[in-house]
PDB file of C-alpha atoms in Angstrom:
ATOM      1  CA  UNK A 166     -12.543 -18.686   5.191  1.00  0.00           C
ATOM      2  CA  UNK A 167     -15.042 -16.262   5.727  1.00  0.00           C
ATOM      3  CA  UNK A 168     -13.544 -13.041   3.341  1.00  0.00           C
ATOM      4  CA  UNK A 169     -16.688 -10.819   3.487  1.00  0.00           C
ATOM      5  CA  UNK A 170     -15.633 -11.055   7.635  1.00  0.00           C
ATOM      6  CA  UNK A 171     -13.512  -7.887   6.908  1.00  0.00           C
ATOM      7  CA  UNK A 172     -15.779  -6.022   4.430  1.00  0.00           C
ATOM      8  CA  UNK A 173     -18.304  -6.360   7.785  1.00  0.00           C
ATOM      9  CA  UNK A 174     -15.117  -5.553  10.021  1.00  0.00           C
ATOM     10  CA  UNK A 175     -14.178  -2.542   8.081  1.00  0.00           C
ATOM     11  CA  UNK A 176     -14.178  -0.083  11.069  1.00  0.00           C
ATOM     12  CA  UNK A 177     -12.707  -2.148  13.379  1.00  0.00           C
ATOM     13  CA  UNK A 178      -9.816  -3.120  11.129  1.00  0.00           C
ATOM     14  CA  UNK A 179      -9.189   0.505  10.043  1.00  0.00           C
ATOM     15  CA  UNK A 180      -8.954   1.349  13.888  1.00  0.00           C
ATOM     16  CA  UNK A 181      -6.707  -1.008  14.729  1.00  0.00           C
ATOM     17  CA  UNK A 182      -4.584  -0.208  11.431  1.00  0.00           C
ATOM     18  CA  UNK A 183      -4.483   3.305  12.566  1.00  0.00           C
ATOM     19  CA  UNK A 184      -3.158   2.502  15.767  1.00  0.00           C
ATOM     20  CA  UNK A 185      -0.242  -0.157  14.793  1.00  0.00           C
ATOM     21  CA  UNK A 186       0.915   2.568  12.847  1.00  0.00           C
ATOM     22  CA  UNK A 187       1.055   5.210  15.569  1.00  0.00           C
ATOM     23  CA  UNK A 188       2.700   2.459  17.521  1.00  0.00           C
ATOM     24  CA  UNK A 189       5.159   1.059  14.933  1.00  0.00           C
ATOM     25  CA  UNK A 190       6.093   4.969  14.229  1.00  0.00           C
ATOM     26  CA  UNK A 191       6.888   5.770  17.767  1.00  0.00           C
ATOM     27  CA  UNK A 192       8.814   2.623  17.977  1.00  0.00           C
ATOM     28  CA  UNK A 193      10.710   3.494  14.963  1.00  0.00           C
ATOM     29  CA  UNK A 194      11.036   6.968  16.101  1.00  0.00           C
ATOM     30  CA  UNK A 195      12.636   5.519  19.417  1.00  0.00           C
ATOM     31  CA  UNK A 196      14.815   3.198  17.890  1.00  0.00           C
ATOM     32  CA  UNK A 197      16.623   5.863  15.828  1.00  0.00           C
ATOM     33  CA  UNK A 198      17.810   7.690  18.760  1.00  0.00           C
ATOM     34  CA  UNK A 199      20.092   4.924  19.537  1.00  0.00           C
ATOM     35  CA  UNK A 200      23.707   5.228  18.346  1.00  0.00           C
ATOM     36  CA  UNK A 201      25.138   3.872  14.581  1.00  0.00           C
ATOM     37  CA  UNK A 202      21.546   4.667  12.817  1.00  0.00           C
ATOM     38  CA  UNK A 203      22.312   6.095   9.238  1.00  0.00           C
ATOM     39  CA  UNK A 204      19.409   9.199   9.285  1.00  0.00           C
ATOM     40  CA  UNK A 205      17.619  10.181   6.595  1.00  0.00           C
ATOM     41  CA  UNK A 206      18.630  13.669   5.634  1.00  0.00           C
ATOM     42  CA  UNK A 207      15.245  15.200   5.554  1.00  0.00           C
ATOM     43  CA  UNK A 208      14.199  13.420   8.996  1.00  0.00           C
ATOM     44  CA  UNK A 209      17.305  14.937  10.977  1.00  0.00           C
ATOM     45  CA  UNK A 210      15.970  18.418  11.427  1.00  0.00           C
ATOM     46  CA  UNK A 211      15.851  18.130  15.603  1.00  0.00           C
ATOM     47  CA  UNK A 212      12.003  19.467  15.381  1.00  0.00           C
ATOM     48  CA  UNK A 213      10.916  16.648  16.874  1.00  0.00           C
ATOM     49  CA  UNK A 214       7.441  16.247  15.524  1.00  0.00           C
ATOM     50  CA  UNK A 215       8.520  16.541  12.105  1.00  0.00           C
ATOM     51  CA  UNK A 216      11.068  14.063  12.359  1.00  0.00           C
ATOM     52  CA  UNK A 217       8.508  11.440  13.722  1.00  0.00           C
ATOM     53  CA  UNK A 218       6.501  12.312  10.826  1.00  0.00           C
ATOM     54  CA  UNK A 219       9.272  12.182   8.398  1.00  0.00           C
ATOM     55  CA  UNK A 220      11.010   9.643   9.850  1.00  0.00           C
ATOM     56  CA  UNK A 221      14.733   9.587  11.292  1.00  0.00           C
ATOM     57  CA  UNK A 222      16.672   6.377  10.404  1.00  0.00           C
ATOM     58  CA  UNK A 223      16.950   5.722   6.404  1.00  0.00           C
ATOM     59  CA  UNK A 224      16.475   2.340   6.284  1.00  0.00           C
ATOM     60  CA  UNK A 225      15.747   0.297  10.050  1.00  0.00           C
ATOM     61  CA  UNK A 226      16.140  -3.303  10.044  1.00  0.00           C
ATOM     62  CA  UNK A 227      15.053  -6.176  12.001  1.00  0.00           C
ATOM     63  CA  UNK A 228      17.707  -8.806  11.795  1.00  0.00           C
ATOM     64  CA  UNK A 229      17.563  -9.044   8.076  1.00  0.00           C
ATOM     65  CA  UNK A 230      14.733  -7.509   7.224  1.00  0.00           C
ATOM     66  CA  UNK A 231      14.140  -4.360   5.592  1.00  0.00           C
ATOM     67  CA  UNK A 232      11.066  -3.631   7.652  1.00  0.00           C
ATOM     68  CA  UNK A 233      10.112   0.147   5.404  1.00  0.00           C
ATOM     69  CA  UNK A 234      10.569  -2.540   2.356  1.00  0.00           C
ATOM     70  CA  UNK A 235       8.474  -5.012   3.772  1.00  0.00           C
ATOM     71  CA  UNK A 236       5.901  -2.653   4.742  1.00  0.00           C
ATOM     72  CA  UNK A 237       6.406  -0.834   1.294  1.00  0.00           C
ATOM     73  CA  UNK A 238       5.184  -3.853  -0.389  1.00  0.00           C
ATOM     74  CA  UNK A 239       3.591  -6.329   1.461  1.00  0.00           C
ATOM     75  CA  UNK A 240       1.026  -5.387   4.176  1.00  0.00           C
ATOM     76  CA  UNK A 241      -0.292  -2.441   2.427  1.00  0.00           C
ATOM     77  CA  UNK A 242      -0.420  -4.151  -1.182  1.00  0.00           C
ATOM     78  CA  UNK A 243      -1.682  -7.107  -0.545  1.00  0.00           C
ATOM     79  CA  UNK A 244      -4.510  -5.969   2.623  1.00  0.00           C
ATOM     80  CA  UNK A 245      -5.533  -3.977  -0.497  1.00  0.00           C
ATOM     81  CA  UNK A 246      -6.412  -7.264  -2.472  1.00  0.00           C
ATOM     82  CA  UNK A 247      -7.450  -8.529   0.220  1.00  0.00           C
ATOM     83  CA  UNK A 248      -9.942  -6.146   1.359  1.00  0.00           C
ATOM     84  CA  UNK A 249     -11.422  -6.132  -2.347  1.00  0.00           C
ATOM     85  CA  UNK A 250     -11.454  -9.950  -2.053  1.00  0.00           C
ATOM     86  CA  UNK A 251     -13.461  -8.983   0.728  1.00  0.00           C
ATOM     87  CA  UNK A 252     -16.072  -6.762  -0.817  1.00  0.00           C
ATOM     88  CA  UNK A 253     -16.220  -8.968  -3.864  1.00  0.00           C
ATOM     89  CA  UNK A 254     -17.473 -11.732  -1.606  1.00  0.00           C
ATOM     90  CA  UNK A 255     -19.675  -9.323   0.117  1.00  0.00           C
ATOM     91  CA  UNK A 256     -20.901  -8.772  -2.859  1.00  0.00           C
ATOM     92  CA  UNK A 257     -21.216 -12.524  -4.036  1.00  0.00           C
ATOM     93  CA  UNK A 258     -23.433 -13.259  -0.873  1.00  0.00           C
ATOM     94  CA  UNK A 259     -25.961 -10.210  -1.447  1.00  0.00           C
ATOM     95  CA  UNK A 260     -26.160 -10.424  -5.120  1.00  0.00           C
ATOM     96  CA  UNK A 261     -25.411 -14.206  -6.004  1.00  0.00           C
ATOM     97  CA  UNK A 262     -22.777 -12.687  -8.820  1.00  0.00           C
ATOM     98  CA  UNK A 263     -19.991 -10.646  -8.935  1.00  0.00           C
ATOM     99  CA  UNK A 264     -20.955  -7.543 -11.136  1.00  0.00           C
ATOM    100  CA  UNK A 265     -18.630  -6.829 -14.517  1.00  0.00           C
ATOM    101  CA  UNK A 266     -17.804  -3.699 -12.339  1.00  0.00           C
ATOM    102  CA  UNK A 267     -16.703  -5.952  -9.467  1.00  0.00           C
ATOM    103  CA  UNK A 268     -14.374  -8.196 -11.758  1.00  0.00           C
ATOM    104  CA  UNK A 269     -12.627  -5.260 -13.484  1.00  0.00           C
ATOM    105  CA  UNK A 270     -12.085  -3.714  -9.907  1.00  0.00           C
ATOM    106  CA  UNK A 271     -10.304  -6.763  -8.941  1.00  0.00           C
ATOM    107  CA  UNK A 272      -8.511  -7.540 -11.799  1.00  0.00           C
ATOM    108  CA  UNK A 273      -7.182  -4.249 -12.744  1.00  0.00           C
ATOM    109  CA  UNK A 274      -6.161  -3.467  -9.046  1.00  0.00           C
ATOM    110  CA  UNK A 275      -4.600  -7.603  -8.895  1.00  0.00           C
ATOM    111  CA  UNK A 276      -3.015  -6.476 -11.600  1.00  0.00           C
ATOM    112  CA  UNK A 277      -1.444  -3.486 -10.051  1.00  0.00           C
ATOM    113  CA  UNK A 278      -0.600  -5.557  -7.090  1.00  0.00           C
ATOM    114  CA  UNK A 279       0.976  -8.278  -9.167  1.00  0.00           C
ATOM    115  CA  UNK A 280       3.288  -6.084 -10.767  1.00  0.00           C
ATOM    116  CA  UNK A 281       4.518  -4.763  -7.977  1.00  0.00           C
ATOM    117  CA  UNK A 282       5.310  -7.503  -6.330  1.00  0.00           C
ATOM    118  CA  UNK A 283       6.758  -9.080  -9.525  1.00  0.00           C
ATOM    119  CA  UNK A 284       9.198  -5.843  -9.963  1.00  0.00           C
ATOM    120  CA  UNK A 285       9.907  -5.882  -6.237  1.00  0.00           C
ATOM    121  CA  UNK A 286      14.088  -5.078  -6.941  1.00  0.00           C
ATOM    122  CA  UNK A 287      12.550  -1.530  -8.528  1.00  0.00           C
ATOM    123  CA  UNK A 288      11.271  -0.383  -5.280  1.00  0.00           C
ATOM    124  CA  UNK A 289      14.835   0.186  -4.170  1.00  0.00           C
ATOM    125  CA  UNK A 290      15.168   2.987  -6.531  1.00  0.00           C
ATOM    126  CA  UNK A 291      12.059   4.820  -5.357  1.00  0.00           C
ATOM    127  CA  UNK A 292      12.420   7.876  -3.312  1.00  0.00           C
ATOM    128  CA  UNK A 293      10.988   5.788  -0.613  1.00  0.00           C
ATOM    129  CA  UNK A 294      13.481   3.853  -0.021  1.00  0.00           C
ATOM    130  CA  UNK A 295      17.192   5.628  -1.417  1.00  0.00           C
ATOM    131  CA  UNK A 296      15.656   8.934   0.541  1.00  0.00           C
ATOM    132  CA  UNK A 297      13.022   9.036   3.364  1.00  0.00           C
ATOM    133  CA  UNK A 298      12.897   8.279   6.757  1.00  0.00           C
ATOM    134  CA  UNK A 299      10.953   5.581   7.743  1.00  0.00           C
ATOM    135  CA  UNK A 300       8.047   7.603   9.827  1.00  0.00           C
ATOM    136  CA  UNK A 301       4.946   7.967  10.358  1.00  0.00           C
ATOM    137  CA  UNK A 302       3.853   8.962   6.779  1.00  0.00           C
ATOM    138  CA  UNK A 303       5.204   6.007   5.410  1.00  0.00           C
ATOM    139  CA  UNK A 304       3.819   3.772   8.058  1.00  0.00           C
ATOM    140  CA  UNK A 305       0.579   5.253   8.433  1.00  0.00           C
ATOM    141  CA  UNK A 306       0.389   5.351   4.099  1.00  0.00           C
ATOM    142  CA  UNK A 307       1.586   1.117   4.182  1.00  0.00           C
ATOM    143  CA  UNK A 308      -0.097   0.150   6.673  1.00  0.00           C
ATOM    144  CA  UNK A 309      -3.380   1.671   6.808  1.00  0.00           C
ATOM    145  CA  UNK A 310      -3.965   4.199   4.018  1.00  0.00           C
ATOM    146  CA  UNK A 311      -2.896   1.960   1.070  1.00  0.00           C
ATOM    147  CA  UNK A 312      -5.491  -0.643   2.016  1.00  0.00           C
ATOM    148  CA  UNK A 313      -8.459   1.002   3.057  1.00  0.00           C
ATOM    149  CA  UNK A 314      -8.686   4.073   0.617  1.00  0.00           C
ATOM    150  CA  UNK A 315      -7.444   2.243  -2.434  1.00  0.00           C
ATOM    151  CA  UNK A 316      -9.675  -0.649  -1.899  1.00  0.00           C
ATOM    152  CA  UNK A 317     -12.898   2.018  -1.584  1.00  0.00           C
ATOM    153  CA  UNK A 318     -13.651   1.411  -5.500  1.00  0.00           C
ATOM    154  CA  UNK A 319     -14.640  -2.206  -4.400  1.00  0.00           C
ATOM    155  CA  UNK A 320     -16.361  -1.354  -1.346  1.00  0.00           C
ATOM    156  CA  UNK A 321     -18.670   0.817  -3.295  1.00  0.00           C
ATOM    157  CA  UNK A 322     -19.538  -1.290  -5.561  1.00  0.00           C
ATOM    158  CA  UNK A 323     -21.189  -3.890  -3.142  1.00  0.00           C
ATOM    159  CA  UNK A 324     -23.762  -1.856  -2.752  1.00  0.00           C
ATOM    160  CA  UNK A 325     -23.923  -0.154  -5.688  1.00  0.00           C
ATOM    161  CA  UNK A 326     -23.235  -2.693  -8.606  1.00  0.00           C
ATOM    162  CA  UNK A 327     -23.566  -1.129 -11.792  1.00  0.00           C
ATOM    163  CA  UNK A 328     -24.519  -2.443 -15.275  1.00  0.00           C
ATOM    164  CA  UNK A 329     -21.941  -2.288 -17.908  1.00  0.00           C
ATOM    165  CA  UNK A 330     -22.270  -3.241 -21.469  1.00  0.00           C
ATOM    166  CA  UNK A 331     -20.134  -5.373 -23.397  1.00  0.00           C
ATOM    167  CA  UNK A 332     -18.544  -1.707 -25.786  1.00  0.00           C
ATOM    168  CA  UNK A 333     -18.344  -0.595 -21.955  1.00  0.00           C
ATOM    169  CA  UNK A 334     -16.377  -3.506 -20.867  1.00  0.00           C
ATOM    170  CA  UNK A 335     -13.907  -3.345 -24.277  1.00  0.00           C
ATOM    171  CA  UNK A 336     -13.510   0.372 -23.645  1.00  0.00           C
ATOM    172  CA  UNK A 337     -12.579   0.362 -19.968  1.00  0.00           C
ATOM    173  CA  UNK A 338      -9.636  -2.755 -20.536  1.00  0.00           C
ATOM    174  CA  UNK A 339      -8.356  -1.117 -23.333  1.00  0.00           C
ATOM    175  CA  UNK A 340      -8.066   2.236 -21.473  1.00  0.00           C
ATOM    176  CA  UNK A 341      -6.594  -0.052 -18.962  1.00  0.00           C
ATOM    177  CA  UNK A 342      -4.258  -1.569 -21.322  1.00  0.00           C
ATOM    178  CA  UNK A 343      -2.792   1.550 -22.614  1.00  0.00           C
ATOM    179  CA  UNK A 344      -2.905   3.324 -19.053  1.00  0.00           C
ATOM    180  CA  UNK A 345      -0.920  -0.052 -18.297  1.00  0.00           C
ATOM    181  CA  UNK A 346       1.297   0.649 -20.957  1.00  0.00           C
ATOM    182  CA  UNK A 347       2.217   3.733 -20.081  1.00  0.00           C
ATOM    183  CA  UNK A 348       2.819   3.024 -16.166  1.00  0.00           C
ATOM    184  CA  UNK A 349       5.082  -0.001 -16.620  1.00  0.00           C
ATOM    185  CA  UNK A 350       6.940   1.455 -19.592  1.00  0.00           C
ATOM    186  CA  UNK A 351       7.405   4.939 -17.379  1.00  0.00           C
ATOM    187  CA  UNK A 352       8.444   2.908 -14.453  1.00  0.00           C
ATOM    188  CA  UNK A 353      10.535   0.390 -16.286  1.00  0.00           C
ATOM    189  CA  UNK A 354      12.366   3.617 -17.578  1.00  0.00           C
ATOM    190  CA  UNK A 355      12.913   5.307 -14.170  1.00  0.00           C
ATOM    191  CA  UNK A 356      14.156   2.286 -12.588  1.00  0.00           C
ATOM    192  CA  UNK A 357      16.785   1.506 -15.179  1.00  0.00           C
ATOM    193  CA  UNK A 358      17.625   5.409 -14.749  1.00  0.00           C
TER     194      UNK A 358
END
């Protein structure tokens, strides 16, 4: 499995990302005009454009699928890790090492990943899911701008790997730790709200 393939095939990727969400979001917007949809409040305003953007039906299934759930977590999160699995290996062939940079990328942003998917039931207290549509924003943010702008930090470094020292290192993971801290303990609270 060639993984630096898609730090090469950035572009095209991104394109095609771009596109499937257009397409999914017009299909979705199509979809809600048929009869017995529950709407989304804020995506039933009859301005059409808006409402594509917002997003008209609450929660669309396939079969049994939540498919703004699905794309919520699962495309989006994990083509993140994915694409910084990608520049990581990029970065593996043109250095011969992953830089300290590099590794705290990936694990602090596998971490992130991780934890969502391992508190996937909290999601369905997000305003996400009880309240938006499922439109175009939320497409466009799953499917495309989730993992190609949060995966930059790793792209950069590729060709940019930077020296850290070993205070460096301790400061950033326990920053991390505590930011950590804080994130899970906020969202842990919300969620049980």
């Amino acid at each position: 499995l060639d993984l630096a393939w898609a730090h090469r095939n950035l572009l095209p990727l991104l394109s095609a990302s771009v596109a499937l969400s257009f397409a999914f979001s017009l299909w979705l917007y199509a979809r809600s005009a048929v009869g017995g949809r529950l709407r989304a409040a804020g995506g039933d305003t009859r301005v059409p454009l808006y409402d594509f953007f917002i997003g008209r039906e609450l929660n669309p299934r396939l079969g049994g699928l939540d498919l703004k759930e699905f794309c919520e977590l699962y495309p989006g999160l994990i083509g993140w890790l994915a694409l910084d699995l990608a520049a990581a290996r990029a970065q593996l062939d043109a250095a011969g090492a992953l830089s300290p940079a590099m590794a705290l990328v990936l694990a602090f942003q596998g971490l992130y990943v991780a934890d969502a998917l391992w508190h996937e039931r909290a999601i369905l207290t997000t305003m996400d899911i009880t309240t938006d549509g499922f439109g175009f924003m939320l497409a466009f943010g799953d499917l495309a701008w989730v993992p190609f702008v949060y995966s930059l930090q790793a792209r950069a470094l590729v060709g940019a790997p930077s020296a850290l020292s070993h205070a460096a290192v301790a400061g950033i993971v326990a920053l991390k730790l505590l930011g950590y801290a804080a994130f899970r303990g906020a969202n842990s609270q919300k969620d049980l709200f």
